[in-house]
PDB file of C-alpha atoms in Angstrom:
ATOM      1  CA  UNK A 165     106.097 119.146  97.145  1.00  0.00           C
ATOM      2  CA  UNK A 166     106.213 122.883  98.035  1.00  0.00           C
ATOM      3  CA  UNK A 167     109.703 124.187  98.473  1.00  0.00           C
ATOM      4  CA  UNK A 168     110.687 125.804 101.768  1.00  0.00           C
ATOM      5  CA  UNK A 169     113.878 127.620 102.825  1.00  0.00           C
ATOM      6  CA  UNK A 170     115.642 124.720 104.555  1.00  0.00           C
ATOM      7  CA  UNK A 171     117.555 127.051 107.001  1.00  0.00           C
ATOM      8  CA  UNK A 172     114.199 128.530 108.163  1.00  0.00           C
ATOM      9  CA  UNK A 173     112.744 125.034 108.743  1.00  0.00           C
ATOM     10  CA  UNK A 174     115.912 123.874 110.578  1.00  0.00           C
ATOM     11  CA  UNK A 175     115.615 126.999 112.879  1.00  0.00           C
ATOM     12  CA  UNK A 176     111.833 126.629 113.277  1.00  0.00           C
ATOM     13  CA  UNK A 177     111.815 122.964 114.118  1.00  0.00           C
ATOM     14  CA  UNK A 178     114.889 123.407 116.371  1.00  0.00           C
ATOM     15  CA  UNK A 179     113.098 126.167 118.312  1.00  0.00           C
ATOM     16  CA  UNK A 180     110.008 123.918 118.761  1.00  0.00           C
ATOM     17  CA  UNK A 181     112.148 120.907 119.965  1.00  0.00           C
ATOM     18  CA  UNK A 182     112.236 122.140 123.628  1.00  0.00           C
ATOM     19  CA  UNK A 183     109.437 122.180 126.076  1.00  0.00           C
ATOM     20  CA  UNK A 184     110.551 125.491 127.583  1.00  0.00           C
ATOM     21  CA  UNK A 185     110.367 127.305 124.283  1.00  0.00           C
ATOM     22  CA  UNK A 186     107.008 125.764 123.378  1.00  0.00           C
ATOM     23  CA  UNK A 187     105.733 126.903 126.772  1.00  0.00           C
ATOM     24  CA  UNK A 188     107.100 130.376 126.081  1.00  0.00           C
ATOM     25  CA  UNK A 189     105.262 130.527 122.733  1.00  0.00           C
ATOM     26  CA  UNK A 190     102.041 129.254 124.459  1.00  0.00           C
ATOM     27  CA  UNK A 191     102.400 132.119 127.115  1.00  0.00           C
ATOM     28  CA  UNK A 192     102.966 134.749 124.356  1.00  0.00           C
ATOM     29  CA  UNK A 193      99.854 133.562 122.531  1.00  0.00           C
ATOM     30  CA  UNK A 194      97.801 135.012 125.341  1.00  0.00           C
ATOM     31  CA  UNK A 195      99.546 138.398 125.325  1.00  0.00           C
ATOM     32  CA  UNK A 196     102.975 140.008 124.807  1.00  0.00           C
ATOM     33  CA  UNK A 197     105.279 139.638 127.931  1.00  0.00           C
ATOM     34  CA  UNK A 198     108.297 141.448 129.394  1.00  0.00           C
ATOM     35  CA  UNK A 199     111.444 139.144 129.345  1.00  0.00           C
ATOM     36  CA  UNK A 200     111.379 138.680 133.137  1.00  0.00           C
ATOM     37  CA  UNK A 201     107.649 137.870 133.126  1.00  0.00           C
ATOM     38  CA  UNK A 202     108.288 135.305 130.365  1.00  0.00           C
ATOM     39  CA  UNK A 203     111.232 133.759 132.244  1.00  0.00           C
ATOM     40  CA  UNK A 204     109.538 133.804 135.721  1.00  0.00           C
ATOM     41  CA  UNK A 205     107.569 130.412 135.657  1.00  0.00           C
ATOM     42  CA  UNK A 206     110.663 128.436 134.719  1.00  0.00           C
ATOM     43  CA  UNK A 207     112.985 127.033 137.075  1.00  0.00           C
ATOM     44  CA  UNK A 208     116.143 128.347 135.529  1.00  0.00           C
ATOM     45  CA  UNK A 209     118.301 131.543 135.537  1.00  0.00           C
ATOM     46  CA  UNK A 210     117.396 134.672 133.592  1.00  0.00           C
ATOM     47  CA  UNK A 211     120.464 134.036 131.436  1.00  0.00           C
ATOM     48  CA  UNK A 212     119.324 130.482 130.607  1.00  0.00           C
ATOM     49  CA  UNK A 213     115.729 131.758 129.837  1.00  0.00           C
ATOM     50  CA  UNK A 214     117.195 134.521 127.607  1.00  0.00           C
ATOM     51  CA  UNK A 215     119.057 131.873 125.660  1.00  0.00           C
ATOM     52  CA  UNK A 216     115.778 130.201 124.883  1.00  0.00           C
ATOM     53  CA  UNK A 217     114.285 133.544 123.898  1.00  0.00           C
ATOM     54  CA  UNK A 218     117.157 134.152 121.558  1.00  0.00           C
ATOM     55  CA  UNK A 219     116.544 130.726 119.805  1.00  0.00           C
ATOM     56  CA  UNK A 220     112.933 131.755 119.391  1.00  0.00           C
ATOM     57  CA  UNK A 221     114.096 135.143 117.948  1.00  0.00           C
ATOM     58  CA  UNK A 222     116.472 133.448 115.521  1.00  0.00           C
ATOM     59  CA  UNK A 223     113.575 131.323 114.218  1.00  0.00           C
ATOM     60  CA  UNK A 224     111.576 134.525 113.791  1.00  0.00           C
ATOM     61  CA  UNK A 225     108.887 133.348 116.305  1.00  0.00           C
ATOM     62  CA  UNK A 226     109.468 136.116 118.784  1.00  0.00           C
ATOM     63  CA  UNK A 227     109.975 139.858 118.170  1.00  0.00           C
ATOM     64  CA  UNK A 228     111.778 141.782 120.983  1.00  0.00           C
ATOM     65  CA  UNK A 229     110.692 145.346 121.321  1.00  0.00           C
ATOM     66  CA  UNK A 230     113.164 147.495 123.264  1.00  0.00           C
ATOM     67  CA  UNK A 231     112.129 150.673 125.136  1.00  0.00           C
ATOM     68  CA  UNK A 232     114.845 151.927 127.394  1.00  0.00           C
ATOM     69  CA  UNK A 233     115.605 149.127 129.850  1.00  0.00           C
ATOM     70  CA  UNK A 234     112.263 147.333 129.134  1.00  0.00           C
ATOM     71  CA  UNK A 235     112.420 144.325 126.662  1.00  0.00           C
ATOM     72  CA  UNK A 236     108.978 143.094 125.630  1.00  0.00           C
ATOM     73  CA  UNK A 237     108.519 139.914 123.648  1.00  0.00           C
ATOM     74  CA  UNK A 238     105.762 139.501 121.054  1.00  0.00           C
ATOM     75  CA  UNK A 239     104.685 136.396 119.229  1.00  0.00           C
ATOM     76  CA  UNK A 240     105.351 136.237 115.535  1.00  0.00           C
ATOM     77  CA  UNK A 241     103.410 133.215 114.369  1.00  0.00           C
ATOM     78  CA  UNK A 242     103.906 133.364 110.752  1.00  0.00           C
ATOM     79  CA  UNK A 243     106.923 131.149 110.477  1.00  0.00           C
ATOM     80  CA  UNK A 244     104.779 128.316 112.063  1.00  0.00           C
ATOM     81  CA  UNK A 245     102.869 128.504 108.899  1.00  0.00           C
ATOM     82  CA  UNK A 246     105.806 127.044 106.877  1.00  0.00           C
ATOM     83  CA  UNK A 247     106.037 124.180 109.329  1.00  0.00           C
ATOM     84  CA  UNK A 248     102.494 123.358 109.173  1.00  0.00           C
ATOM     85  CA  UNK A 249     102.644 123.393 105.355  1.00  0.00           C
ATOM     86  CA  UNK A 250     105.663 121.084 105.437  1.00  0.00           C
ATOM     87  CA  UNK A 251     103.889 118.576 107.726  1.00  0.00           C
ATOM     88  CA  UNK A 252     100.678 118.694 105.572  1.00  0.00           C
ATOM     89  CA  UNK A 253     102.515 116.997 102.806  1.00  0.00           C
ATOM     90  CA  UNK A 254     102.619 113.839 104.919  1.00  0.00           C
ATOM     91  CA  UNK A 255      98.976 114.053 105.998  1.00  0.00           C
ATOM     92  CA  UNK A 256      97.753 111.514 103.359  1.00  0.00           C
ATOM     93  CA  UNK A 257     100.163 108.955 104.976  1.00  0.00           C
ATOM     94  CA  UNK A 258      98.726 109.189 108.399  1.00  0.00           C
ATOM     95  CA  UNK A 259      95.198 109.532 107.028  1.00  0.00           C
ATOM     96  CA  UNK A 260      95.747 106.145 105.145  1.00  0.00           C
ATOM     97  CA  UNK A 261      97.000 104.638 108.405  1.00  0.00           C
ATOM     98  CA  UNK A 262      94.073 106.123 110.536  1.00  0.00           C
ATOM     99  CA  UNK A 263      91.570 104.913 107.789  1.00  0.00           C
ATOM    100  CA  UNK A 264      93.180 101.439 107.961  1.00  0.00           C
ATOM    101  CA  UNK A 265      92.916 101.339 111.750  1.00  0.00           C
ATOM    102  CA  UNK A 266      89.279 102.516 111.647  1.00  0.00           C
ATOM    103  CA  UNK A 267      88.419  99.827 108.979  1.00  0.00           C
ATOM    104  CA  UNK A 268      90.116  97.160 111.243  1.00  0.00           C
ATOM    105  CA  UNK A 269      88.050  98.367 114.347  1.00  0.00           C
ATOM    106  CA  UNK A 270      84.874  98.327 112.339  1.00  0.00           C
ATOM    107  CA  UNK A 271      85.527  94.751 110.921  1.00  0.00           C
ATOM    108  CA  UNK A 272      86.263  93.553 114.467  1.00  0.00           C
ATOM    109  CA  UNK A 273      83.028  95.239 115.725  1.00  0.00           C
ATOM    110  CA  UNK A 274      81.111  93.527 112.925  1.00  0.00           C
ATOM    111  CA  UNK A 275      82.694  90.157 113.838  1.00  0.00           C
ATOM    112  CA  UNK A 276      81.787  90.642 117.457  1.00  0.00           C
ATOM    113  CA  UNK A 277      78.208  91.477 116.534  1.00  0.00           C
ATOM    114  CA  UNK A 278      77.881  88.377 114.400  1.00  0.00           C
ATOM    115  CA  UNK A 279      79.280  86.170 117.223  1.00  0.00           C
ATOM    116  CA  UNK A 280      76.950  86.108 120.150  1.00  0.00           C
ATOM    117  CA  UNK A 281      78.643  86.354 123.630  1.00  0.00           C
ATOM    118  CA  UNK A 282      76.675  83.391 124.851  1.00  0.00           C
ATOM    119  CA  UNK A 283      77.016  80.321 122.709  1.00  0.00           C
ATOM    120  CA  UNK A 284      73.793  78.882 121.393  1.00  0.00           C
ATOM    121  CA  UNK A 285      72.812  75.671 123.171  1.00  0.00           C
ATOM    122  CA  UNK A 286      73.814  72.599 121.340  1.00  0.00           C
ATOM    123  CA  UNK A 287      70.946  70.294 120.520  1.00  0.00           C
ATOM    124  CA  UNK A 288      71.065  67.398 122.692  1.00  0.00           C
ATOM    125  CA  UNK A 289      71.206  64.205 120.601  1.00  0.00           C
ATOM    126  CA  UNK A 290      68.972  61.431 121.973  1.00  0.00           C
ATOM    127  CA  UNK A 291      70.719  58.162 121.634  1.00  0.00           C
TER     128      UNK A 291
ATOM    129  CA  UNK B 932      94.915 123.551 123.917  1.00  0.00           C
ATOM    130  CA  UNK B 933      95.141 119.861 123.214  1.00  0.00           C
ATOM    131  CA  UNK B 934      97.736 118.222 125.551  1.00  0.00           C
ATOM    132  CA  UNK B 935     100.517 116.304 123.836  1.00  0.00           C
ATOM    133  CA  UNK B 936     103.264 114.130 125.265  1.00  0.00           C
ATOM    134  CA  UNK B 937     106.010 116.741 125.502  1.00  0.00           C
ATOM    135  CA  UNK B 938     108.780 114.130 125.110  1.00  0.00           C
ATOM    136  CA  UNK B 939     107.160 112.872 121.866  1.00  0.00           C
ATOM    137  CA  UNK B 940     107.020 116.411 120.615  1.00  0.00           C
ATOM    138  CA  UNK B 941     110.629 117.163 121.643  1.00  0.00           C
ATOM    139  CA  UNK B 942     111.806 113.997 119.686  1.00  0.00           C
ATOM    140  CA  UNK B 943     109.576 114.766 116.757  1.00  0.00           C
ATOM    141  CA  UNK B 944     110.617 118.469 116.209  1.00  0.00           C
ATOM    142  CA  UNK B 945     114.207 117.453 116.938  1.00  0.00           C
ATOM    143  CA  UNK B 946     114.117 114.902 114.219  1.00  0.00           C
ATOM    144  CA  UNK B 947     112.656 117.475 111.811  1.00  0.00           C
ATOM    145  CA  UNK B 948     115.144 120.213 112.628  1.00  0.00           C
ATOM    146  CA  UNK B 949     117.837 118.666 110.183  1.00  0.00           C
ATOM    147  CA  UNK B 950     117.637 118.818 106.415  1.00  0.00           C
ATOM    148  CA  UNK B 951     119.226 115.362 105.841  1.00  0.00           C
ATOM    149  CA  UNK B 952     116.535 113.817 108.073  1.00  0.00           C
ATOM    150  CA  UNK B 953     113.774 115.764 106.315  1.00  0.00           C
ATOM    151  CA  UNK B 954     115.027 114.590 102.911  1.00  0.00           C
ATOM    152  CA  UNK B 955     115.173 110.975 104.171  1.00  0.00           C
ATOM    153  CA  UNK B 956     111.428 111.242 105.187  1.00  0.00           C
ATOM    154  CA  UNK B 957     110.693 112.739 101.786  1.00  0.00           C
ATOM    155  CA  UNK B 958     112.548 109.664 100.143  1.00  0.00           C
ATOM    156  CA  UNK B 959     110.642 107.185 102.297  1.00  0.00           C
ATOM    157  CA  UNK B 960     107.322 108.901 101.318  1.00  0.00           C
ATOM    158  CA  UNK B 961     107.851 107.481  97.771  1.00  0.00           C
ATOM    159  CA  UNK B 962     108.627 103.911  98.927  1.00  0.00           C
ATOM    160  CA  UNK B 963     110.430 101.982 101.663  1.00  0.00           C
ATOM    161  CA  UNK B 964     114.266 101.805 101.265  1.00  0.00           C
ATOM    162  CA  UNK B 965     117.223  99.634 102.417  1.00  0.00           C
ATOM    163  CA  UNK B 966     119.511 101.625 104.784  1.00  0.00           C
ATOM    164  CA  UNK B 967     122.234 101.821 102.093  1.00  0.00           C
ATOM    165  CA  UNK B 968     119.852 103.191  99.537  1.00  0.00           C
ATOM    166  CA  UNK B 969     118.561 105.737 101.920  1.00  0.00           C
ATOM    167  CA  UNK B 970     122.087 106.910 102.868  1.00  0.00           C
ATOM    168  CA  UNK B 971     123.476 106.843  99.292  1.00  0.00           C
ATOM    169  CA  UNK B 972     122.415 110.350  98.063  1.00  0.00           C
ATOM    170  CA  UNK B 973     124.086 112.126 101.079  1.00  0.00           C
ATOM    171  CA  UNK B 974     127.691 113.150 101.197  1.00  0.00           C
ATOM    172  CA  UNK B 975     128.331 111.410 104.443  1.00  0.00           C
ATOM    173  CA  UNK B 976     129.605 108.188 105.784  1.00  0.00           C
ATOM    174  CA  UNK B 977     127.186 105.250 106.254  1.00  0.00           C
ATOM    175  CA  UNK B 978     127.751 105.674 110.117  1.00  0.00           C
ATOM    176  CA  UNK B 979     126.683 109.279 110.026  1.00  0.00           C
ATOM    177  CA  UNK B 980     123.656 108.450 107.925  1.00  0.00           C
ATOM    178  CA  UNK B 981     122.775 105.660 110.475  1.00  0.00           C
ATOM    179  CA  UNK B 982     122.805 108.164 113.277  1.00  0.00           C
ATOM    180  CA  UNK B 983     120.282 110.330 111.424  1.00  0.00           C
ATOM    181  CA  UNK B 984     118.094 107.097 110.758  1.00  0.00           C
ATOM    182  CA  UNK B 985     118.303 106.373 114.571  1.00  0.00           C
ATOM    183  CA  UNK B 986     117.149 109.901 115.451  1.00  0.00           C
ATOM    184  CA  UNK B 987     114.117 109.228 113.138  1.00  0.00           C
ATOM    185  CA  UNK B 988     113.409 105.901 114.650  1.00  0.00           C
ATOM    186  CA  UNK B 989     113.604 107.415 118.200  1.00  0.00           C
ATOM    187  CA  UNK B 990     110.831 109.958 117.177  1.00  0.00           C
ATOM    188  CA  UNK B 991     108.788 107.018 115.781  1.00  0.00           C
ATOM    189  CA  UNK B 992     109.046 108.325 112.245  1.00  0.00           C
ATOM    190  CA  UNK B 993     110.843 105.440 110.826  1.00  0.00           C
ATOM    191  CA  UNK B 994     110.301 101.673 111.394  1.00  0.00           C
ATOM    192  CA  UNK B 995     113.326  99.490 110.562  1.00  0.00           C
ATOM    193  CA  UNK B 996     112.483  95.992 109.364  1.00  0.00           C
ATOM    194  CA  UNK B 997     115.419  93.430 109.806  1.00  0.00           C
ATOM    195  CA  UNK B 998     115.670  90.324 107.646  1.00  0.00           C
ATOM    196  CA  UNK B 999     118.974  88.688 107.881  1.00  0.00           C
ATOM    197  CA  UNK B1000     121.495  91.197 107.082  1.00  0.00           C
ATOM    198  CA  UNK B1001     119.041  93.492 105.180  1.00  0.00           C
ATOM    199  CA  UNK B1002     117.725  96.409 106.966  1.00  0.00           C
ATOM    200  CA  UNK B1003     114.657  98.113 105.323  1.00  0.00           C
ATOM    201  CA  UNK B1004     113.239 101.453 106.540  1.00  0.00           C
ATOM    202  CA  UNK B1005     109.611 102.342 106.294  1.00  0.00           C
ATOM    203  CA  UNK B1006     107.904 105.741 106.967  1.00  0.00           C
ATOM    204  CA  UNK B1007     105.710 106.018 109.990  1.00  0.00           C
ATOM    205  CA  UNK B1008     103.965 109.205 109.401  1.00  0.00           C
ATOM    206  CA  UNK B1009     101.472 109.101 112.436  1.00  0.00           C
ATOM    207  CA  UNK B1010     103.779 111.088 114.955  1.00  0.00           C
ATOM    208  CA  UNK B1011     103.793 114.024 112.449  1.00  0.00           C
ATOM    209  CA  UNK B1012     100.092 114.328 113.118  1.00  0.00           C
ATOM    210  CA  UNK B1013     100.762 115.487 116.686  1.00  0.00           C
ATOM    211  CA  UNK B1014     103.114 118.070 115.294  1.00  0.00           C
ATOM    212  CA  UNK B1015     100.493 119.332 112.988  1.00  0.00           C
ATOM    213  CA  UNK B1016      97.886 119.500 115.697  1.00  0.00           C
ATOM    214  CA  UNK B1017     100.264 121.451 117.956  1.00  0.00           C
ATOM    215  CA  UNK B1018     101.050 123.976 115.132  1.00  0.00           C
ATOM    216  CA  UNK B1019      97.306 124.322 114.315  1.00  0.00           C
ATOM    217  CA  UNK B1020      96.736 125.938 117.751  1.00  0.00           C
ATOM    218  CA  UNK B1021      98.622 128.979 116.289  1.00  0.00           C
ATOM    219  CA  UNK B1022      96.966 129.112 113.035  1.00  0.00           C
ATOM    220  CA  UNK B1023      94.485 131.934 114.032  1.00  0.00           C
ATOM    221  CA  UNK B1024      97.608 134.162 114.777  1.00  0.00           C
ATOM    222  CA  UNK B1025      99.157 133.918 111.364  1.00  0.00           C
ATOM    223  CA  UNK B1026      95.673 133.930 109.718  1.00  0.00           C
ATOM    224  CA  UNK B1027      95.040 137.342 111.524  1.00  0.00           C
ATOM    225  CA  UNK B1028      98.522 138.524 110.248  1.00  0.00           C
ATOM    226  CA  UNK B1029      97.797 137.354 106.666  1.00  0.00           C
ATOM    227  CA  UNK B1030      94.440 138.840 106.662  1.00  0.00           C
ATOM    228  CA  UNK B1031      95.988 142.153 107.851  1.00  0.00           C
ATOM    229  CA  UNK B1032      98.513 141.989 105.095  1.00  0.00           C
ATOM    230  CA  UNK B1033      95.808 141.178 102.476  1.00  0.00           C
ATOM    231  CA  UNK B1034      93.666 144.118 103.656  1.00  0.00           C
ATOM    232  CA  UNK B1035      96.775 146.412 103.427  1.00  0.00           C
ATOM    233  CA  UNK B1036      97.488 145.262  99.752  1.00  0.00           C
ATOM    234  CA  UNK B1037      93.854 145.762  98.861  1.00  0.00           C
ATOM    235  CA  UNK B1038      93.784 149.130 100.221  1.00  0.00           C
ATOM    236  CA  UNK B1039      97.000 150.154  98.470  1.00  0.00           C
ATOM    237  CA  UNK B1040      95.450 148.698  95.234  1.00  0.00           C
ATOM    238  CA  UNK B1041      92.320 150.819  95.768  1.00  0.00           C
ATOM    239  CA  UNK B1042      94.473 153.951  96.340  1.00  0.00           C
ATOM    240  CA  UNK B1043      96.462 153.210  93.159  1.00  0.00           C
ATOM    241  CA  UNK B1044      93.273 152.707  91.113  1.00  0.00           C
ATOM    242  CA  UNK B1045      91.942 156.080  92.504  1.00  0.00           C
ATOM    243  CA  UNK B1046      95.214 157.949  91.531  1.00  0.00           C
ATOM    244  CA  UNK B1047      95.620 157.895  87.729  1.00  0.00           C
ATOM    245  CA  UNK B1048      99.265 157.203  86.512  1.00  0.00           C
ATOM    246  CA  UNK B1049      99.180 160.366  84.311  1.00  0.00           C
ATOM    247  CA  UNK B1050      98.254 163.434  86.206  1.00  0.00           C
ATOM    248  CA  UNK B1051      95.115 165.302  84.734  1.00  0.00           C
ATOM    249  CA  UNK B1052      96.303 168.412  82.906  1.00  0.00           C
ATOM    250  CA  UNK B1053      95.948 171.477  84.982  1.00  0.00           C
ATOM    251  CA  UNK B1054      93.720 174.176  83.515  1.00  0.00           C
ATOM    252  CA  UNK B1055      95.842 176.982  82.198  1.00  0.00           C
ATOM    253  CA  UNK B1056      94.707 180.177  83.731  1.00  0.00           C
ATOM    254  CA  UNK B1057      94.570 183.036  81.318  1.00  0.00           C
ATOM    255  CA  UNK B1058      95.990 186.153  82.747  1.00  0.00           C
TER     256      UNK B1058
END
């Protein structure tokens, strides 16, 4: 298996484990946002939103550009690449599982096709 | 973007944010293990290891099979698929970044090739 920096993966997956932080990344994938704009859609204080942004910065997913009093956040997607590479190692396991499920569905379809819905009339024996 | 169950993604990424839990998944990707075997390589109590296993179970990444007093853990890789699909949405962003880096390296290579290491001798002007 490819070796990754464990601390980077800890920070990355921790950053992604919260729906607010994932939504912030989604927002930043459209364009860069000022901190206030990024925090606005969430029902939380600016301080709470800032904490989420800091977690994203610590994971290297957000770069903050400071110009005077304006802080602009930019998406830095590169660390996500390590997460995807880590997950890919397990792809064969769910592929096997999905293939098995597909085979099961196909065999049940084949059985259903071989078994007519209306049973064939039984020949009436004459006594 | 594909919609995922946010709670499943929370549990999945939370489970992956710890190196012990990632190592446990790595171990289970070789074969199923009894709880004691799975806990053995880690410098922690069986109770602490069991907590990690519970987090993995809650994320649907581990299935525990109980036979009498023997608890066997099996890898369930399917939830990782949702994580990979989520990350893939951002692939184009790091691809763009990687392409830009590659272009930069190529242009610096080209500049290096055009600039010889040994400077051409300057023609000596005769007075």
